[in-house]
Coordinates of C-alpha atoms in Angstrom, one line a residue:
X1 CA 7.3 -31.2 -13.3
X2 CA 4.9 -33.1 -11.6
X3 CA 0.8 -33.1 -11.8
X4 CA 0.6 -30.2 -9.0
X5 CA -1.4 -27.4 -8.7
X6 CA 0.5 -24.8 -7.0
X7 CA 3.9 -23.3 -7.4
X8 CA 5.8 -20.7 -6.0
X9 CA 9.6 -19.4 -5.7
X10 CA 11.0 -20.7 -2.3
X11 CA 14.5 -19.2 -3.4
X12 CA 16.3 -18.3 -6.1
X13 CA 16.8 -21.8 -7.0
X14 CA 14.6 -24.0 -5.4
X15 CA 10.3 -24.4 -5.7
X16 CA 7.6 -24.8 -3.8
X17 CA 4.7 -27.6 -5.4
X18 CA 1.7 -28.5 -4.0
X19 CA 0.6 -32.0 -4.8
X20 CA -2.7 -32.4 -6.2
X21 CA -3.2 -35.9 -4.3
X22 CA -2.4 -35.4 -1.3
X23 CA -2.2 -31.6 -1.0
X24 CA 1.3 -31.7 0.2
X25 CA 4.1 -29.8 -0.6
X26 CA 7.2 -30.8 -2.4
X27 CA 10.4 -29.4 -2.4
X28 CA 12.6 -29.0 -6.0
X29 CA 15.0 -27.2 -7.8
X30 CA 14.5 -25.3 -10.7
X31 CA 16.0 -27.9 -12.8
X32 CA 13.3 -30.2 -12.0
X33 CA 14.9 -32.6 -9.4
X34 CA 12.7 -33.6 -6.1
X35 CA 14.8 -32.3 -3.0
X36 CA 11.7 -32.9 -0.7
X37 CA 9.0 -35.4 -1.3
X38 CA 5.2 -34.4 -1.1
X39 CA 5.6 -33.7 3.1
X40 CA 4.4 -30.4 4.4
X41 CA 1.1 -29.0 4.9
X42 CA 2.6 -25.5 5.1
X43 CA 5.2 -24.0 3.9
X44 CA 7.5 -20.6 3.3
X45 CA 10.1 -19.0 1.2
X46 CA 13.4 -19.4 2.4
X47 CA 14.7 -16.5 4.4
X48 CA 18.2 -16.2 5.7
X49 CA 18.9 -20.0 4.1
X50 CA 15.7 -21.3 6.1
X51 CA 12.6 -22.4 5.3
X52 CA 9.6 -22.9 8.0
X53 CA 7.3 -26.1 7.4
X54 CA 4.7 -27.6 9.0
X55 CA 3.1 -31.2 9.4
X56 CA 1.2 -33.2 11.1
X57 CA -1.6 -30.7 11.8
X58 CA -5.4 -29.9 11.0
X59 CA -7.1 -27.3 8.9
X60 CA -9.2 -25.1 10.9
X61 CA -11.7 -22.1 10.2
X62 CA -10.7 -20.0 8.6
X63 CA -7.2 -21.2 7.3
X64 CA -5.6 -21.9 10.2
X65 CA -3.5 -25.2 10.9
X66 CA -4.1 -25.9 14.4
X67 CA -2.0 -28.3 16.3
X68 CA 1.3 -28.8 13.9
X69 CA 4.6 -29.5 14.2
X70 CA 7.3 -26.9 12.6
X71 CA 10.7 -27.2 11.8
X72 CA 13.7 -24.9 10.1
X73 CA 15.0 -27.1 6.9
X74 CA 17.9 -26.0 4.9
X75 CA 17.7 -26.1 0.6
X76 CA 18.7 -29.6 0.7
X77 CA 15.5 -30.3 2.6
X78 CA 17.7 -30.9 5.7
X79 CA 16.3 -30.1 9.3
X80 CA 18.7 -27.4 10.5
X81 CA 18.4 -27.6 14.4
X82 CA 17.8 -31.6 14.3
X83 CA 14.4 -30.5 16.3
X84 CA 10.9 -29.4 15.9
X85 CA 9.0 -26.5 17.7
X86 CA 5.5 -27.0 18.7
X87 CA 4.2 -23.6 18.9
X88 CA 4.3 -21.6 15.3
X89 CA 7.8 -20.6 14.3
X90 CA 8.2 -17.6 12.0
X91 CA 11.0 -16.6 9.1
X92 CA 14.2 -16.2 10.3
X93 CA 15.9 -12.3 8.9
X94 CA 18.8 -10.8 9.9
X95 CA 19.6 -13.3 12.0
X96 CA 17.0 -13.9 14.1
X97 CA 13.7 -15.9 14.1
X98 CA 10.6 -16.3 17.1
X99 CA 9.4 -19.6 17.7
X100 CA 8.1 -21.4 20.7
X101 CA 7.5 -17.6 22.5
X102 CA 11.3 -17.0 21.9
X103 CA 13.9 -15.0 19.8
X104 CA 16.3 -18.1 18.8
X105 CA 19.3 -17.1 17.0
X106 CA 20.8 -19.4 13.5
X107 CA 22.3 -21.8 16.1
X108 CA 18.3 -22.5 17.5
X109 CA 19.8 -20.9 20.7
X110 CA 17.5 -18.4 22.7
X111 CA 18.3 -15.1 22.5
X112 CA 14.9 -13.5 24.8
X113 CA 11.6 -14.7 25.6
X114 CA 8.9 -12.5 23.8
X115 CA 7.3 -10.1 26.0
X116 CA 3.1 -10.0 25.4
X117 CA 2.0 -8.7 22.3
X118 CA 5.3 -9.5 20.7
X119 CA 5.5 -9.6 16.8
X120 CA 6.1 -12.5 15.1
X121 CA 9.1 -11.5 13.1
X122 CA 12.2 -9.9 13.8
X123 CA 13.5 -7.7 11.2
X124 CA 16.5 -5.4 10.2
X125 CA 17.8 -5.9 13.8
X126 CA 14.5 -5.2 15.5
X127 CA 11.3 -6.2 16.9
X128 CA 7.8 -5.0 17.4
X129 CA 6.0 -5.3 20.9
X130 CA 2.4 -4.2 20.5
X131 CA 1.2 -2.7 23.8
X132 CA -2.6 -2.3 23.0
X133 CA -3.1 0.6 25.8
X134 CA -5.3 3.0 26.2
X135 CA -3.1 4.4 24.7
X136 CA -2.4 2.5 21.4
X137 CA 1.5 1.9 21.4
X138 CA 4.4 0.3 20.0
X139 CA 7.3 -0.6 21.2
X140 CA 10.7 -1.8 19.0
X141 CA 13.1 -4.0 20.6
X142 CA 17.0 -4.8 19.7
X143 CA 18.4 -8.4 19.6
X144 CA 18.9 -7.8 23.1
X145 CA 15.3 -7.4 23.9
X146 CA 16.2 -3.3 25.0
X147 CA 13.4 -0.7 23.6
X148 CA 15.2 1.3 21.1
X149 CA 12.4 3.4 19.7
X150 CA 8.5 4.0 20.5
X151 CA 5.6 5.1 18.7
X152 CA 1.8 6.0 19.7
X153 CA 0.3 4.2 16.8
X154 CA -0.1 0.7 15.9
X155 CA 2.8 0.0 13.5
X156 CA 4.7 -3.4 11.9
X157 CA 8.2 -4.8 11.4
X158 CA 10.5 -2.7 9.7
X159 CA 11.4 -3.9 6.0
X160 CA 13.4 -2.3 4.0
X161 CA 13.9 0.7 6.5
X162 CA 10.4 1.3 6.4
X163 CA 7.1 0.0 9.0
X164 CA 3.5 0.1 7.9
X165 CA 1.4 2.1 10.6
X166 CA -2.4 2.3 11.4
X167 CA -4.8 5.1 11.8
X168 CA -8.2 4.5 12.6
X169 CA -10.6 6.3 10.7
X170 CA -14.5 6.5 11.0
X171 CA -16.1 5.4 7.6
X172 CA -20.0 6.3 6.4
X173 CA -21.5 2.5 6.0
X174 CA -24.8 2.5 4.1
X175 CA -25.7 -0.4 6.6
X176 CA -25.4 2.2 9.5
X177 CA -22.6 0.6 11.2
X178 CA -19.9 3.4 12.3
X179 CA -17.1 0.7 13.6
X180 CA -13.8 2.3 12.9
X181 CA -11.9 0.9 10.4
X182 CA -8.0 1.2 9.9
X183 CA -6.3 2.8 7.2
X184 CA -2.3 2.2 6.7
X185 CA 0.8 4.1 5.7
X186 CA 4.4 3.9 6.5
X187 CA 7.4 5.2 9.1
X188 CA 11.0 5.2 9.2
X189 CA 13.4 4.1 11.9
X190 CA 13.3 7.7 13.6
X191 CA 9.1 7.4 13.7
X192 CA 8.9 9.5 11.1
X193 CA 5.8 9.3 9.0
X194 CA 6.6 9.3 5.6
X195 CA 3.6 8.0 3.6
X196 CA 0.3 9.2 4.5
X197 CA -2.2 6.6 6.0
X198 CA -4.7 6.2 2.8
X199 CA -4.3 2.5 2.4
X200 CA -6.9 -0.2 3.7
X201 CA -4.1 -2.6 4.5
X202 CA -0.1 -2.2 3.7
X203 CA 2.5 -5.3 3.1
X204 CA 6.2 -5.1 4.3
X205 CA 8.4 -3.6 1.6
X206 CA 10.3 -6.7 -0.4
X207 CA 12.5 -5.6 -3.4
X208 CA 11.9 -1.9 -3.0
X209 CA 8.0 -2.9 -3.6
X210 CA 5.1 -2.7 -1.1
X211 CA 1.4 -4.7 -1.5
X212 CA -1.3 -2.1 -0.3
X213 CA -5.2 -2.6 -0.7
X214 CA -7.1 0.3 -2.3
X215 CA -11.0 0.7 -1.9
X216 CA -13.5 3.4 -1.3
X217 CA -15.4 3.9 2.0
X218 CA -18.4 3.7 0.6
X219 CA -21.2 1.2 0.7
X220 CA -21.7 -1.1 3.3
X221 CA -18.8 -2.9 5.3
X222 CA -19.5 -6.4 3.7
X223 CA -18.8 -4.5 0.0
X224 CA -16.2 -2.2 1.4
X225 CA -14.4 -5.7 2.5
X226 CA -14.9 -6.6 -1.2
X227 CA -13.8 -3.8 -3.5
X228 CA -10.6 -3.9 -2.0
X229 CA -7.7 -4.6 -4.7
X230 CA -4.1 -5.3 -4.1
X231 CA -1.6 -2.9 -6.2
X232 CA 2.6 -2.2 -5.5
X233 CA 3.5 0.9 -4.6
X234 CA 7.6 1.9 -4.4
X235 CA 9.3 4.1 -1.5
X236 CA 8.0 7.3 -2.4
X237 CA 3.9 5.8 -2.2
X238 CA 4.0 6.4 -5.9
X239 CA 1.4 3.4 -7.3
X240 CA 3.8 1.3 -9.7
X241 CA 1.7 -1.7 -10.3
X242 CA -1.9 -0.9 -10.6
X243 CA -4.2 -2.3 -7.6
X244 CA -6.2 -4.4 -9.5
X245 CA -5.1 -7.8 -7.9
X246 CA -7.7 -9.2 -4.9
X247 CA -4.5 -11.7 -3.4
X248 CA -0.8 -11.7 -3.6
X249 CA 2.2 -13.0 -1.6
X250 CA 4.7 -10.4 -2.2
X251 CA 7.7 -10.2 -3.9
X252 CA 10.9 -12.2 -3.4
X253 CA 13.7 -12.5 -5.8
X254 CA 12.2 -9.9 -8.6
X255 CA 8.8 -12.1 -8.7
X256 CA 5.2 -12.1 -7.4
X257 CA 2.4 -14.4 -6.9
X258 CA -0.7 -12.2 -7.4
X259 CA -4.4 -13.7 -7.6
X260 CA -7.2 -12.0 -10.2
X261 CA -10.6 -12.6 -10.7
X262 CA -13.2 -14.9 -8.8
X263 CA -14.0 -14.4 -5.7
X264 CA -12.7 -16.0 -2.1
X265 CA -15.8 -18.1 -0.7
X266 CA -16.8 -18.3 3.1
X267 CA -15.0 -21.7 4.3
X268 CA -16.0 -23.8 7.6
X269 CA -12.5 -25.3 7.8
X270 CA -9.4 -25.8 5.8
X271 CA -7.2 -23.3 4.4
X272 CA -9.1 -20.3 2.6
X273 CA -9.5 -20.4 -1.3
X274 CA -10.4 -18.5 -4.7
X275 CA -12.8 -19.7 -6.7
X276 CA -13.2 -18.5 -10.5
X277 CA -10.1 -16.6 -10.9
X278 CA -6.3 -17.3 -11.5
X279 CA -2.6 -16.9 -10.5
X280 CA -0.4 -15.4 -11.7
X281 CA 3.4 -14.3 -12.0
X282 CA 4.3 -11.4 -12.2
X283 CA 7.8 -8.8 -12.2
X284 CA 8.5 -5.8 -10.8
X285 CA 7.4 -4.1 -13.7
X286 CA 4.3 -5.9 -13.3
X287 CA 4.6 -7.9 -16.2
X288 CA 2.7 -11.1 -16.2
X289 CA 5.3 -14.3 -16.9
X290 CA 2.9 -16.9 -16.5
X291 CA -0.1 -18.8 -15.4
X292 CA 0.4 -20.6 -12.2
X293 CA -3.0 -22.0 -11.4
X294 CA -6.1 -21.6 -12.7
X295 CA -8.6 -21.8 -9.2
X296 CA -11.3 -24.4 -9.4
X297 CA -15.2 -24.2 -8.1
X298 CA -15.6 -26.1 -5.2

């Protein structure tokens, strides 16, 4: 492999590296062959055969790439729709993908335009409309953009049969500050809550695993903020992998990125980073396969 800092699985045969030069990622298979040259800024797995990728745009505070250009590629690196999409486009599952304020099918036709506070992902045949109230709501839509369930609670995409939910809770902050903060569990498809909210955040399920953050609420908000760590729970909220991981980007095909150690520096642009610590890979049993990077002190 190349002189690149950053690898990760973008399917079950193909890998993501970041190119130390010109911090651009590359496309290859696991044999080693370049599919891709050193192109993207941003880039994802490959869901549903596609891959989102970005280019062309600029590194705002706090991580955000403002002003890109995205595209679908295949795993030949090939741009599937033989167009780009200015606004962000999101993963493609079951089917389905939003980009440009639009369900698109795998033909890049549109399906619906998104209604406001329409999720960003569409997901075992639905998705999630936010409607921020009084009172707090959600909304699930079919791939024919008709509600077919509600819930009063802030919830996510379903994954895996299951959607992470939000209750807000009143913490005791040393610094005085009583803001409420949220804590996360999980429904199924009828609504039915069936892990309790005890989580400070909650990850979609990927290969029968869910990220969730762990942390007291005690201390000040700032520390809260800090103690939390990342561990995998499985469908019955039984902890499988220990939270002791401060990153992670979820499973996909049996591995996981997670990050440990260091800490994650305030940034005034460009894409957030550790400093201190390392990646690493891990299985579901949370085994640790290898080193991936080793973060450096900027």
């Amino acid at each position: 492999m190349p002189n690149s800092y950053l690898a990760w699985w973008a399917a079950k045969d193909r890998i993501w590296l970041k190119d130390k030069e010109t911090d651009l990622y590359a496309l290859f298979a696991d044999s080693g062959k370049m599919i891709v040259p050193p192109t993207y800024q941003d880039v994802n797995s490959f869901q549903d055969g596609f891959a989102v990728v970005a280019s062309d745009g600029e590194w705002e505070f706090p991580g955000f790439l403002d002003d890109a250009t995205y595209r679908y590629i295949d795993v030949n690196g090939n741009n599937v729709f033989g167009k780009t999409f200015d606004d962000t486009a999101w993963d493609f599952h079951d089917g389905y993908a939003v980009a440009d304020d639009a369900v698109i099918d795998r033909k890049g036709n549109v399906v619906f335009e998104t209604p406001d506070g329409c999720d960003f992902q569409f997901s075992q045949g639905w998705i999630s409309v936010d409607d921020y109230g009084p009172p707090r709501a959600t909304k699930y839509l079919d791939a024919k953009g008709r509600v077919v369930l509600q819930v009063p609670l802030r919830s996510e995409e379903f994954s895996e049969g299951l959607a992470a939910f939000a209750v807000e809770v009143t913490p005791n902050f040393e610094d005085d500050d009583a803001t409420p903060v949220l804590r996360w569990g999980y429904l199924d498809r009828d609504g039915t809550q069936v892990i309790p909210p005890t989580f400070t955040s909650a990850q979609p399920f990927q290969n029968g695993l869910a990220a969730v953050g762990v942390t007291k609420l005690k201390g000040t908000a700032r520390a809260i903020l800090d103690q939390e760590r990342i561990g995998f729970i499985d469908r019955s909220g039984k902890m499988v992998i220990p939270a002791k991981y401060n990153d992670t980007t979820g499973f996909a095909n049996d591995r996981c990125l997670v990050h440990q150690g260091g800490e994650q520096p305030e940034v005034m642009d460009g894409p957030t980073s550790w400093e201190r610590g390392r990646w690493l890979l891990i299985d579901k049993s949370g085994d640790e396969l290898a080193v991936t990077e080793v973060d450096e002190e900027r």
